[in-house]
Every structure is written in C-alpha cells, then in structure tokens.
Protein backbone atom coordinates (compact mmCIF):
# COMPACT_ATOMS: atom_id res chain seq x y z
CA MET A 1 -50.03 -9.02 49.26
CA ARG A 2 -50.09 -5.83 51.41
CA VAL A 3 -48.90 -2.69 49.65
CA GLU A 4 -47.02 -0.15 51.82
CA THR A 5 -48.41 3.35 52.04
CA PRO A 6 -46.19 6.26 51.01
CA LYS A 7 -45.55 7.23 54.67
CA GLU A 8 -44.57 3.70 55.60
CA LEU A 9 -42.35 3.59 52.54
CA TYR A 10 -40.62 6.88 53.49
CA TRP A 11 -40.20 5.79 57.15
CA SER A 12 -38.70 2.41 56.32
CA ARG A 13 -36.45 3.63 53.50
CA LEU A 14 -35.57 7.21 54.47
CA VAL A 15 -36.29 8.09 58.13
CA TRP A 16 -35.27 4.99 60.01
CA PRO A 17 -31.89 4.51 58.20
CA ILE A 18 -31.01 8.08 59.31
CA LEU A 19 -32.56 7.99 62.82
CA TRP A 20 -31.11 4.84 64.32
CA PRO A 21 -27.43 5.94 63.95
CA VAL A 22 -28.34 9.19 65.76
CA LEU A 23 -30.09 7.34 68.58
CA MET A 24 -27.20 4.94 68.94
CA ALA A 25 -24.74 7.83 69.12
CA GLN A 26 -26.86 9.58 71.72
CA ALA A 27 -27.13 6.41 73.85
CA ALA A 28 -23.37 5.99 73.65
CA LEU A 29 -22.97 9.58 74.86
CA VAL A 30 -25.26 8.99 77.86
CA ALA A 31 -23.43 5.78 78.74
CA LEU A 32 -20.13 7.60 78.53
CA CYS A 33 -21.40 10.28 80.92
CA LEU A 34 -22.56 7.64 83.41
CA VAL A 35 -19.22 5.93 83.26
CA VAL A 36 -17.40 9.19 83.82
CA GLY A 37 -19.67 10.14 86.75
CA LEU A 38 -19.39 6.77 88.46
CA SER A 39 -15.67 6.74 87.96
CA GLY A 40 -15.36 10.15 89.59
CA TRP A 41 -17.51 9.17 92.56
CA TRP A 42 -15.56 5.97 93.04
CA LEU A 43 -12.19 7.69 92.87
CA VAL A 44 -13.09 10.66 95.13
CA PRO A 45 -16.22 9.64 97.09
CA SER A 46 -15.72 12.32 99.72
CA GLN A 47 -16.06 15.11 97.18
CA ALA A 48 -18.84 13.54 95.11
CA SER A 49 -22.37 14.88 95.29
CA TRP A 50 -25.28 12.69 94.33
CA SER A 51 -27.46 15.67 93.63
CA ALA A 52 -24.89 17.22 91.30
CA THR A 53 -24.49 13.93 89.46
CA PHE A 54 -28.23 13.51 89.16
CA PHE A 55 -28.75 16.98 87.78
CA LEU A 56 -25.85 16.47 85.40
CA LEU A 57 -27.39 13.31 84.04
CA LEU A 58 -30.82 14.93 83.89
CA ALA A 59 -29.41 17.86 81.91
CA LEU A 60 -27.71 15.40 79.59
CA LEU A 61 -30.92 13.49 78.99
CA VAL A 62 -32.91 16.66 78.41
CA GLY A 63 -30.33 17.99 75.96
CA SER A 64 -30.27 14.71 74.11
CA SER A 65 -34.07 14.64 73.95
CA LEU A 66 -34.13 18.17 72.60
CA ASN A 67 -31.54 17.25 69.96
CA VAL A 68 -33.60 14.27 68.86
CA ALA A 69 -36.78 16.38 68.80
CA VAL A 70 -35.12 19.04 66.68
CA PHE A 71 -33.76 16.38 64.33
CA LEU A 72 -37.18 14.76 63.97
CA THR A 73 -38.86 18.11 63.35
CA LEU A 74 -36.42 19.08 60.61
CA LEU A 75 -36.63 15.63 59.08
CA LYS A 76 -40.42 15.81 59.08
CA GLN A 77 -40.38 19.16 57.31
CA ARG A 78 -37.92 17.95 54.74
CA LEU A 79 -39.89 14.77 54.14
CA ARG A 80 -43.07 16.79 53.71
CA ALA A 81 -41.35 19.05 51.17
CA ARG A 82 -39.88 16.05 49.38
CA GLU A 83 -43.29 14.35 49.32
CA GLN A 84 -44.88 17.45 47.85
CA ARG A 85 -42.23 17.65 45.12
CA VAL A 86 -42.58 13.94 44.30
CA GLU A 87 -46.37 14.23 44.14
CA ALA A 88 -46.08 17.29 41.91
CA ALA A 89 -43.66 15.46 39.61
CA LEU A 90 -45.93 12.44 39.46
CA GLY A 91 -48.82 14.73 38.66
CA ARG A 92 -46.94 16.30 35.78
CA VAL A 93 -45.92 12.88 34.44
CA ALA A 94 -49.48 11.62 34.72
CA ARG A 95 -50.88 14.67 32.95
CA THR A 96 -48.27 14.30 30.18
CA LEU A 97 -49.08 10.62 29.71
CA ASP A 98 -52.80 11.37 29.71
CA ALA A 99 -52.35 14.09 27.12
CA GLU A 100 -50.39 11.74 24.85
CA ALA A 101 -52.92 8.93 25.24
CA GLY A 102 -55.94 11.22 24.82
CA GLU A 103 -57.35 10.37 28.24
CA ALA A 104 -57.25 13.75 30.03
CA PRO A 105 -60.68 13.42 31.78
CA ASP A 106 -59.43 10.42 33.82
CA ALA A 107 -56.11 11.99 34.85
CA ALA A 108 -57.10 12.87 38.42
CA GLU A 109 -58.63 9.47 39.05
CA ARG A 110 -55.55 7.63 37.74
CA LEU A 111 -53.25 9.93 39.69
CA GLY A 112 -54.81 8.76 42.93
CA ASP A 113 -54.16 5.13 42.01
CA PRO A 114 -50.45 4.23 42.17
CA ARG A 115 -51.04 0.99 40.30
CA ALA A 116 -52.56 2.83 37.31
CA THR A 117 -49.57 5.17 37.21
CA LEU A 118 -47.23 2.17 37.32
CA VAL A 119 -49.10 0.51 34.46
CA GLU A 120 -48.85 3.65 32.36
CA ARG A 121 -45.16 3.90 33.04
CA LEU A 122 -44.70 0.30 32.08
CA ASP A 123 -46.61 0.94 28.84
CA VAL A 124 -44.34 3.89 28.00
CA LEU A 125 -41.28 1.80 28.81
CA ALA A 126 -42.58 -1.02 26.65
CA ARG A 127 -43.07 1.36 23.71
CA LEU A 128 -39.57 2.73 24.15
CA LEU A 129 -38.15 -0.78 24.26
CA GLU A 130 -40.09 -1.72 21.13
CA GLY A 131 -38.72 1.32 19.31
CA GLN A 132 -35.17 0.49 20.42
CA VAL A 133 -35.61 -3.14 19.35
CA ASP A 134 -36.85 -1.95 15.93
CA ARG A 135 -33.80 0.27 15.56
CA TRP A 136 -31.51 -2.58 16.54
CA ARG A 137 -33.26 -4.85 14.08
CA SER A 138 -32.83 -2.28 11.31
CA GLU A 139 -29.14 -1.87 12.11
CA LEU A 140 -28.72 -5.65 12.16
CA ASP A 141 -30.41 -5.96 8.76
CA ALA A 142 -28.16 -3.22 7.39
CA ARG A 143 -25.07 -4.99 8.72
CA ARG A 144 -26.21 -8.28 7.22
CA GLY A 145 -26.73 -6.55 3.89
CA ALA A 146 -23.24 -5.05 4.08
CA GLU A 147 -21.80 -8.47 4.92
CA ARG A 148 -23.60 -10.00 1.94
CA ARG A 149 -22.25 -7.27 -0.35
CA LEU A 150 -18.76 -7.78 1.06
CA ALA A 151 -19.05 -11.52 0.50
CA ASP A 152 -20.15 -10.87 -3.10
CA ASP A 153 -17.20 -8.53 -3.63
CA LEU A 154 -14.80 -11.11 -2.19
CA GLU A 155 -16.24 -13.76 -4.48
CA ALA A 156 -15.83 -11.44 -7.46
CA GLN A 157 -12.23 -10.72 -6.42
CA ARG A 158 -11.58 -14.45 -6.17
CA GLY A 159 -12.96 -14.86 -9.67
CA ARG A 160 -10.72 -12.11 -11.01
CA LEU A 161 -7.70 -13.61 -9.25
CA ALA A 162 -8.51 -16.98 -10.73
CA ARG A 163 -8.76 -15.44 -14.21
CA LEU A 164 -5.45 -13.62 -13.68
CA ALA A 165 -3.79 -16.83 -12.55
CA THR A 166 -5.16 -18.61 -15.61
CA GLY A 167 -3.92 -15.79 -17.84
CA ARG A 168 -0.50 -15.92 -16.22
CA GLU A 169 -0.25 -19.66 -16.79
CA ARG A 170 -1.36 -19.18 -20.38
CA ALA A 171 1.25 -16.45 -20.87
CA ARG A 172 3.93 -18.68 -19.40
CA GLU A 173 2.93 -21.47 -21.76
CA GLU A 174 2.95 -19.10 -24.73
CA SER A 175 6.35 -17.77 -23.69
CA ARG A 176 7.69 -21.31 -23.44
CA LEU A 177 6.31 -22.12 -26.89
CA LYS A 178 7.83 -18.96 -28.35
CA SER A 179 11.19 -19.84 -26.79
CA ASP A 180 10.93 -23.28 -28.35
CA TYR A 181 10.10 -21.69 -31.72
CA LEU A 182 13.08 -19.33 -31.47
CA HIS A 183 15.38 -22.19 -30.55
CA HIS A 184 14.06 -24.20 -33.48
CA LEU A 185 14.60 -21.25 -35.84
CA GLN A 186 18.16 -20.86 -34.58
CA GLN A 187 18.80 -24.54 -35.24
CA VAL A 188 17.40 -24.19 -38.76
CA LEU A 189 19.20 -20.92 -39.48
CA THR A 190 22.67 -22.02 -38.37
CA PRO A 191 23.23 -24.67 -41.07
CA LEU A 192 21.65 -22.36 -43.64
CA MET A 193 24.14 -19.60 -42.82
CA THR A 194 26.95 -22.13 -42.90
CA SER A 195 25.88 -23.28 -46.36
CA VAL A 196 25.69 -19.73 -47.71
CA GLY A 197 29.07 -18.92 -46.17
CA ASP A 198 30.55 -22.02 -47.80
CA VAL A 199 29.14 -20.91 -51.15
CA LEU A 200 30.69 -17.46 -50.75
CA ALA A 201 34.04 -18.93 -49.77
CA SER A 202 34.15 -21.51 -52.57
CA ASP A 203 36.59 -20.85 -55.42
CA LEU A 204 34.03 -22.04 -58.01
CA PHE A 205 31.54 -19.38 -56.93
CA ARG A 206 34.15 -16.62 -56.92
CA ARG A 207 35.39 -17.64 -60.39
CA ASP A 208 32.14 -18.34 -62.21
CA ALA A 209 29.55 -16.09 -60.45
CA SER A 210 28.84 -12.65 -61.82
CA GLU A 211 29.11 -9.49 -59.77
CA ALA A 212 25.32 -9.31 -59.41
CA GLU A 213 25.17 -12.92 -58.21
CA ARG A 214 27.94 -12.35 -55.69
CA ALA A 215 26.18 -9.22 -54.40
CA ALA A 216 22.87 -11.07 -54.13
CA VAL A 217 24.39 -13.97 -52.23
CA GLN A 218 26.36 -11.59 -50.04
CA GLY A 219 23.16 -9.64 -49.30
CA LEU A 220 21.39 -12.89 -48.44
CA HIS A 221 24.21 -13.76 -46.05
CA GLU A 222 23.92 -10.32 -44.43
CA ARG A 223 20.18 -10.68 -43.92
CA LEU A 224 20.62 -14.14 -42.47
CA ALA A 225 23.23 -12.72 -40.10
CA ASP A 226 20.80 -9.98 -39.05
CA THR A 227 18.13 -12.58 -38.41
CA ALA A 228 20.57 -14.67 -36.36
CA VAL A 229 21.42 -11.63 -34.24
CA LEU A 230 17.73 -10.97 -33.66
CA LEU A 231 17.04 -14.55 -32.64
CA GLU A 232 20.03 -14.67 -30.33
CA ASN A 233 19.03 -11.45 -28.58
CA LEU A 234 15.40 -12.51 -28.27
CA GLY A 235 16.25 -15.86 -26.75
CA GLY A 236 19.47 -14.99 -24.96
CA ALA A 237 20.22 -13.55 -21.54
CA PRO A 238 19.73 -9.84 -20.96
CA VAL A 239 22.66 -7.47 -21.10
CA SER A 240 24.07 -6.18 -17.83
CA GLY A 241 22.35 -3.27 -16.13
CA SER A 242 22.62 0.33 -17.28
CA GLN A 243 25.57 2.52 -16.30
CA PRO A 244 25.76 6.26 -15.66
CA ALA A 245 26.30 8.52 -18.66
CA SER A 246 29.85 8.65 -20.07
CA HIS A 247 31.64 10.82 -22.63
CA GLY A 248 31.95 8.18 -25.39
CA ARG A 249 30.07 9.09 -28.60
CA VAL A 250 29.30 6.14 -30.88
CA LEU A 251 27.77 6.05 -34.38
CA ILE A 252 26.14 2.88 -35.72
CA VAL A 253 25.76 2.71 -39.50
CA ASP A 254 23.59 -0.22 -40.65
CA ASP A 255 20.70 -0.50 -43.11
CA GLY A 256 19.28 -3.46 -41.18
CA PRO A 257 16.74 -2.11 -38.66
CA VAL A 258 17.06 -5.13 -36.40
CA ASN A 259 20.83 -4.88 -35.99
CA LEU A 260 20.58 -1.11 -35.64
CA MET A 261 18.00 -1.28 -32.86
CA LEU A 262 19.73 -4.03 -30.88
CA ALA A 263 23.19 -2.42 -31.04
CA GLN A 264 21.77 0.94 -30.00
CA GLN A 265 19.97 -0.55 -26.98
CA VAL A 266 23.06 -2.48 -25.86
CA LEU A 267 25.33 0.57 -25.98
CA GLU A 268 22.85 3.01 -24.48
CA ARG A 269 22.41 0.69 -21.51
CA GLN A 270 26.11 1.21 -20.86
CA GLY A 271 25.65 4.98 -20.77
CA LEU A 272 27.20 5.75 -24.16
CA GLN A 273 25.91 8.53 -26.42
CA VAL A 274 24.66 6.63 -29.46
CA SER A 275 23.63 7.95 -32.87
CA THR A 276 22.38 5.86 -35.81
CA ALA A 277 22.46 6.06 -39.59
CA THR A 278 20.84 3.73 -42.13
CA SER A 279 23.10 4.55 -45.10
CA GLY A 280 26.52 5.87 -45.98
CA ALA A 281 25.13 9.28 -46.90
CA ASP A 282 23.42 9.57 -43.51
CA ALA A 283 26.69 8.65 -41.81
CA LEU A 284 28.58 11.43 -43.62
CA THR A 285 25.83 13.88 -42.65
CA CYS A 286 26.30 12.90 -39.02
CA LEU A 287 30.04 13.57 -39.39
CA ASN A 288 29.30 17.13 -40.50
CA LYS A 289 27.34 17.73 -37.26
CA GLN A 290 29.72 16.36 -34.61
CA ALA A 291 32.70 14.14 -33.96
CA TYR A 292 32.44 10.47 -32.97
CA ASP A 293 34.88 8.42 -30.93
CA LEU A 294 33.80 5.07 -32.38
CA VAL A 295 31.91 4.15 -35.59
CA PHE A 296 30.43 0.73 -36.31
CA MET A 297 30.18 0.57 -40.11
CA ASP A 298 28.15 -2.08 -41.95
CA ILE A 299 29.92 -3.19 -45.12
CA TYR A 300 27.05 -4.21 -47.37
CA MET A 301 24.57 -1.34 -47.77
CA ALA A 302 22.35 -0.42 -50.69
CA ASP A 303 23.49 3.04 -51.80
CA MET A 304 27.12 3.19 -50.65
CA ASP A 305 28.89 0.26 -49.07
CA GLY A 306 30.84 0.56 -45.87
CA VAL A 307 34.27 0.55 -47.57
CA GLU A 308 33.44 3.53 -49.80
CA THR A 309 31.77 5.34 -46.90
CA CYS A 310 34.89 4.89 -44.75
CA ARG A 311 37.15 6.29 -47.51
CA THR A 312 34.95 9.38 -47.79
CA TRP A 313 34.78 9.63 -43.98
CA ARG A 314 38.59 9.69 -43.71
CA SER A 315 38.91 12.30 -46.42
CA ARG A 316 36.39 14.59 -44.72
CA GLU A 317 38.03 14.23 -41.32
CA VAL A 318 40.86 16.36 -42.68
CA ASP A 319 38.43 19.30 -42.84
CA TYR A 320 38.05 19.13 -39.00
CA PRO A 321 41.59 19.31 -37.61
CA ASP A 322 40.31 20.17 -34.13
CA ARG A 323 38.46 16.84 -33.86
CA PRO A 324 40.08 13.55 -32.83
CA ARG A 325 40.30 10.74 -35.33
CA SER A 326 37.35 8.32 -35.18
CA VAL A 327 37.84 4.60 -34.71
CA VAL A 328 35.96 2.76 -37.50
CA VAL A 329 35.00 -0.91 -36.98
CA ALA A 330 33.59 -2.92 -39.88
CA LEU A 331 30.47 -5.03 -39.37
CA THR A 332 30.55 -7.88 -41.85
CA ALA A 333 29.59 -11.50 -42.23
CA ASN A 334 32.48 -12.13 -44.61
CA ALA A 335 35.80 -11.55 -42.87
CA GLY A 336 38.39 -13.31 -45.02
CA ASP A 337 42.00 -12.20 -45.38
CA ALA A 338 41.31 -10.33 -48.61
CA ASP A 339 38.36 -8.54 -46.99
CA ARG A 340 40.43 -7.52 -43.98
CA ARG A 341 43.14 -6.08 -46.22
CA ARG A 342 40.49 -4.16 -48.11
CA PHE A 343 39.10 -2.78 -44.85
CA ARG A 344 42.55 -1.67 -43.75
CA ALA A 345 43.17 0.03 -47.04
CA ALA A 346 39.92 1.99 -46.70
CA GLY A 347 40.98 3.31 -43.26
CA MET A 348 39.11 0.92 -41.01
CA ASP A 349 40.73 0.02 -37.71
CA ASP A 350 39.05 -3.28 -36.85
CA TYR A 351 36.15 -5.59 -37.79
CA LEU A 352 33.35 -7.45 -35.96
CA ALA A 353 32.00 -10.59 -37.59
CA LYS A 354 28.26 -11.09 -37.89
CA PRO A 355 26.31 -12.46 -36.20
CA TYR A 356 27.73 -10.91 -33.05
CA ARG A 357 26.54 -11.13 -29.48
CA PRO A 358 25.90 -8.08 -27.29
CA GLN A 359 28.95 -9.01 -25.25
CA ASP A 360 31.09 -8.99 -28.42
CA LEU A 361 29.92 -5.45 -29.12
CA LEU A 362 30.80 -4.35 -25.59
CA GLU A 363 34.21 -6.01 -25.79
CA MET A 364 34.95 -4.01 -28.91
CA VAL A 365 33.94 -0.79 -27.17
CA LYS A 366 36.07 -1.70 -24.15
CA HIS A 367 39.05 -2.33 -26.44
CA TRP A 368 38.89 0.95 -28.36
CA LEU A 369 37.26 3.21 -25.76
CA PRO A 370 38.40 1.91 -22.38
CA GLY A 371 38.13 5.34 -20.80
CA ALA A 372 34.46 5.70 -21.67
CA LEU A 373 33.40 2.45 -20.04
CA ASN A 374 35.63 3.01 -17.03
CA GLN A 375 34.10 6.44 -16.41
CA GLY A 376 30.62 4.99 -16.73
CA LYS A 377 31.28 2.24 -14.22
CA GLY A 378 33.07 4.44 -11.78
CA ALA A 379 30.49 7.19 -11.74
C-alpha cells in the first residue's frame, strides 16, 4: 500500500479543496465577460471593435492569472509556515516521548520515520486507555461493594420489620388474653359483690352482727366496688376527648387509690380543676386552702368516715362567708333509704352508688355544675 508524502497529503486535503472553487469562480467570470462582449457586438455591430474586445478579454485573462498566481503564492507561504509548525510540534512530542521512554539517542532517527511516531502515539494512547479502564474497573468494584452493603442493610431491615411484626402480633395476642382475663374477673366479681350486698341488706346480719363485723363486711364491699370500677375502666371504652379548661373546682375524697386515680383522670379530661384527698383530715385541710364547687366524698374511710367529714365540712364553711356553698356527693356502695337519710342529715346533697362508670361521674357533674361543663365545651 502506497503511503502519501506530506506534500501530497497537504495538496489533496488542504490546497485543492481551496483552489478549485477559486478557479471555477474565475472561469465563470471570464465566461460572463465573453457573453457580455458578444451580446454588445450583436446588438450594436456598427459600433463594436474587435480589437477593443480582444484587448478587454486579454486584460481579463491576465488579471485573472495574476489573481491566481498571488493566491497560490500566499497559499504556498502559509502551507510552508504551517508545515514548519507541525514539524516543530511533532519534534517536541517525539522528544517528550523519547525522554519518558528513556530512548533519547534514537529521537532524531524515529522523528524521520512517521510510522515510528505513529507507533509511539498508539503506545501512549494504549497506556492512557489502560489507566482509564483501571479507573473504571475500580469505580465499578466500589459500586458493587456499595450495592452489596445496601442489600445487606435491606436484609437487616427486613429482619427487623419481621421481628416487629412478630412482636406486634404477640402484643395483640397478649392484649386479647388480658381482655379475656378482665372479662372473666368481672364475671366472677359480680356475683361476689351481689352476695356481699345481700349479706349487708339482710335483717339477720343487721340484728346479730357486731359493729366490727358490720364495718369489716362494709369495708370488703367497698374494696370489691373499687375493684369492679378498676376492671370496668380497664376493659371499657375510653372516655370522650379532653375539653378546654373550665372554672369548676372539684375535690375527690377517697382512700382507695384506684377510684381516686380513675375519677381524677375522667374529670381532668373534661377540663375541670381537680384536687384529691385520701382521708377526711386531708379533705378539711384542702377546705382551708380554697373553695370547691363540687366534692365527691367516700363514705367508708379509715380515720374519719365521709358522714363525719361532711358534718365538719359544713361547720367550717361558716368561717368563709365569702365562699359559695360546696355541693357534696356521697360515694357509697350501700345506698339504702336509711343511708340516704343519714347522708342528708350530715349535709350531703346527693349520692353516687359504687361501682360507678365514668359516664355516671360526668352526669353527676353535669347535674350540679352545668355551667362548668358548658363553658368547657363551648371554649
């Protein structure tokens, strides 16, 4: 295969693509002049001069030849300058490659051989490509490692989710079992409370039992009522949502911590200001600090029962004439006619039988403090 020399390469790729449009334009110009001259002679033959036309065409040809000669001269100079710059650049590249490869003594010889220069360039390009391929391979390995770590993390997350789902199912099962236990306890407790209430209401027990026996049975009935309230609130529906704060102040007096806690939570959810006392003495201490609109008073307490506490409460209210009279509601599991008369005589306004539901407590508040609940709901 014949290899073109640099001059042939420049002529075929640089000179000729520029020269032939110029020659074609010049030939078109000459043809145009001939057409114009012949047209003039044909239109006005009497005034035409063959010598003038000949010299005109000759001047046109000479001018065109001079233009082409000038163009070729300038092109030759520019090509020579371009060739010198290319050869200088190739020389610098060759010397740089020779210096890197440690082959400086053969630089001039290789510079004269275009094929050796091409081979060296191909070697440099091959090394660059190898380096780029190595970098791509490293990046690919890093991405694969990241994907493996991500897959491991996803698998770990799936494991945690599976454990959480198992724990949730276990919690649901435990909750169902606890609900069943609470329901079973309620079923067992209901007839027991009925039996104790029947014993308290029987004439034989009232006639033959001593005061200590009656107090013990009454205390047992109170504790059973507290337990029934606890079971009903644990297994029952939640109380309606909380309301904005109102102006109703309520005092709950009960030595049973379960009843005390549940009643306080129910009333505070309705926005009432709730205070608590676990004995009659604590209740009277609360009276000395502030006034209360409504007082829920447990009847059977250890140190001072609710009836005696209410009598003392009413007597001390006289010392605070600027305060309104408190509404006192008895909390009792024994609400017979004789007990209600005794509550009235002590100054109590109403009673709430145990065990009571949260809704029963709210109905009592709505009855005696309608303004407080209405303000809370309307706020």
